[in-house]
Amino acid sequence: MADKKPILSIKNLSVSAGPENDPIPVLNGVDLDLYKGEVLGLIGESGAGKSTLGLAAMGYFRRGCRVTGGTVTCAGVDLLAMTDQQREAIHGTKIAYVAQSAAASFNPAYRLMDQVTETARIRAGTPAAKARSDALELFERMKLPEPHQFGLRYPHQVSGGQLQRALTAMAMLCQPDIVIFDEPTTALDVTTQVDVLGTMKDAVRDFGIAGIYVSHDLTVVAQMADRIKVLLRGRQVEEAPTRDMLASPQQEYTKSLWSVRKIQKPPSVGSKSPEMRIQVEGVHASYGKVPVLEDVSINVRAGETLAIVGESGSGKSTLARVLTGLLKPRAGRVLLNGTEAASGYRQRSKSDLRAVQMIYQMPDTALNDQQSVGTIIGRPLTFYHGLRGEQNRKRASELLEMIGMDPKVFLQRTPRQLSGGQKQRICIARALAAEPTVLICDEVTSALDQIVAEGILRLLEGLQKDLNFAQVFITHDLTTVRAIADTVAVMELGRIVEFGPRDVVLDDPQKPYTRKLLRSVPEMDPNWLDDIRREFAKDTETATSPEGRAAP
Amino acid sequence: MPLLTLACVIIIVTYVCVALLAPVLAPFGQFDVSAGAYQPWDKTHKLGTDNLGRDILSRLMYGLRNSLGIALVTAIIAFLVGVGLGVMSAVGGGWLDQVLSRLVDVLMAIPGLIFALLLLSITGPSIWAMITIIALVEATRIYRLARGVSLNIATADFVEAARIRGEGLPWIIAREIVPNATAPLLAEFGLRFSYVFLFVSALSFLGLGIQPPFAELGSMVRDNAVLITYGEITPLLPAATIAGLTVSVNILVDWYLKEFG
């Protein structure tokens, strides 16, 4: 590409945050070239500076960030030397941005059409009627259902995937040269993600625009990007065309990102002797009058991990609430260690409460910021086992060592002084302090970076081997399921669709829903998205009443 | 700390010192009739004398002492009652929350000052009746805030974790909720204290608060109100004293919320 001039060129860019005299580097001398018609993938963990770099391509910086060196040139113009007004004129018209959360990007008080066409009308000066007909055309192209009605709806009246497509339409409406996608599918379910990724890929190709795709998910970037750039703590680690990068990553750090996907629990050597820890029999539950669980039956044995998978709203977390007694089921019963447990937690005996411990999705809200780590872990020790004073401290230190943290350093700290992964480890220690027979993990790795998440999964696996507790692992990530589960339950709309040993469910799914869910999980193969869309399109042709109209 | 906030802190500290040391600092006692009525400002009576010939400067100091003391006691009572009940109904929920919240709704529907006047006309003006009544009226406002703040905290996972551990209500309130609500509650205490201070002065101005001959800032405004027709600023002095304290507390609270809230 030596003969072509890049449409966007970032040279030696450094960005800092924090106080002037003690700056925290966010980006450290990063270069980036983007050519017309290609998509560049930016990947890295949280804090790697990938979003900052994405925004820098627009000449925009978050509050508190300042440029300490380098240039950003777009089509021969220096974006950093412009006045704010000049830059604003470019935003939305020449360079557009697709944000992570479509729900947060739309104003709930206005109709979608008004918001989608706003930039075109105000910035680009397109007449309202023209903007509206352009938007309609985009809605059709993006296979949004009933494109003529779609624009009249309010953001809360359409699904998350449709909203994300509307956001993409908004970005495309002014026919920009560059579009920056900042984790646009992270908040979506896998089956929805396929549609949205497909729409974005088509849009990028059809309009011949250049794109920057920011994500922490390697498999998603592999589908979208022509080239991939890996960032680590504000520095560039590696850059290569997607296929080369996937086939042979050069740097240690990149290899470690790749390896996360390779953990797999060996199939359980199935002697069915160990005793039942949890049996759920015919549970029906509802919030008010809305039924959320219908006739759910599962069981988990000692030393076994059951993964519950399904899309958001399928009732996974509600099932966890029934297990802990936070939600009383309308019918059915829960057996703990072979005996029936009271349906509400207030009625449960202390030993039943102790038996079931829970680890939450958000370690930030699962720990009380006002208590020290010693107090957090020490309380269940006092409460369940009557340990006080020196004994309590000693046991808390042992627990910290079990989760791989130095008690001398961490016992006195408060959660504010810990990273996300460390907080999640403390949550695990708090749960283990009770000496539970059942551990419920509700999406425990979804808020963490891949490498940190891998550490947590390995830790849980090791602890389970030593302590032989049963585990109920709720997740929407099927890669995680392969890594940790012995048995799998697939949930759809409050029902268990499929339940059985992992290899049976994942390798030979019986139900169409399970098959769709499994096939929707992105793979490392850059051809995966195109293949899967062709396959789904074939399914829709044969099935009756497709959701959207075919593209013109 | 910005300069304005620093100035407010100095003002508040000065007020508290004057209130504490009034018997030492004041040149005359609060009941002493030391000269003729409505004397102009001079060497012995720095701010003149009032309608009965009492030294205004001394009465300002004693008035501050009386108003501040009563306001502080009232605010503390209102706060303990409001926060206690508010957190309890947020965490407990169910019928307890319903009963308390509806009761508070009814009390809040009646304008505070009119409600207090009504109750005081039944009990008759006495210091303890006034403290109880103002505390009751203000506690309803504190209850609402404490309940709202606690509801947010009570839905956090760490509170759920404490619940399913089997912890009782007292532990959850004292160890999990209140430590996380200190910033908004402390700010509310500052604001409520100013309101109570104003409330006490307003009732005294209307003649139902602290009874003569005790000095009180609100009643001092009323006693000397006629002077305003002669272009005298003396009746504005107790009013300015009230304003100085309430404005300072408000600015300090704003700063505190911005820093820690």
Short mmCIF file of C-alpha atoms in Angstrom, two decimals, chain A residues 10 13 15 26-27 32 42-62 65 97-100 180-184 186 212-216 231 234:
data_model
loop_
_atom_site.label_atom_id
_atom_site.label_comp_id
_atom_site.label_asym_id
_atom_site.label_seq_id
_atom_site.Cartn_x
_atom_site.Cartn_y
_atom_site.Cartn_z
CA ILE A 10 -1.66 9.34 13.68
CA LEU A 13 0.70 10.34 19.70
CA VAL A 15 -1.82 11.44 25.77
CA VAL A 26 -2.71 6.97 28.65
CA LEU A 27 -1.09 6.67 25.24
CA LEU A 32 -1.69 4.53 13.27
CA LEU A 42 -7.80 -2.17 17.94
CA ILE A 43 -7.65 -4.70 20.72
CA GLY A 44 -6.38 -4.70 24.27
CA GLU A 45 -7.55 -4.99 27.87
CA SER A 46 -9.36 -2.23 29.73
CA GLY A 47 -6.95 0.62 30.36
CA ALA A 48 -4.90 -0.23 27.28
CA GLY A 49 -5.89 3.10 25.71
CA LYS A 50 -7.83 1.64 22.79
CA SER A 51 -10.89 3.86 23.29
CA THR A 52 -8.68 6.92 23.74
CA LEU A 53 -6.91 6.10 20.49
CA GLY A 54 -10.26 5.58 18.76
CA LEU A 55 -11.47 8.96 19.94
CA ALA A 56 -8.13 10.58 19.09
CA ALA A 57 -8.82 9.64 15.47
CA MET A 58 -11.63 12.20 15.68
CA GLY A 59 -9.34 14.74 17.30
CA TYR A 60 -11.43 14.35 20.41
CA PHE A 61 -10.20 13.65 23.93
CA ARG A 62 -12.14 12.84 27.07
CA CYS A 65 -6.93 13.93 28.97
CA TYR A 97 -18.66 7.40 15.92
CA VAL A 98 -20.69 4.33 16.93
CA ALA A 99 -20.79 3.98 20.70
CA GLN A 100 -20.87 0.89 22.87
CA ILE A 180 -15.13 4.55 14.60
CA PHE A 181 -16.85 1.58 16.22
CA ASP A 182 -16.24 1.50 19.98
CA GLU A 183 -17.19 -1.97 21.28
CA PRO A 184 -20.55 -1.75 19.48
CA THR A 186 -20.30 -5.88 23.67
CA ILE A 212 -11.60 1.64 13.23
CA TYR A 213 -13.07 -1.20 15.26
CA VAL A 214 -12.29 -1.07 19.00
CA SER A 215 -12.97 -4.21 21.01
CA HIS A 216 -11.60 -6.46 23.71
CA LEU A 231 -2.32 -2.25 22.56
CA GLY A 234 -0.88 2.78 26.08
#
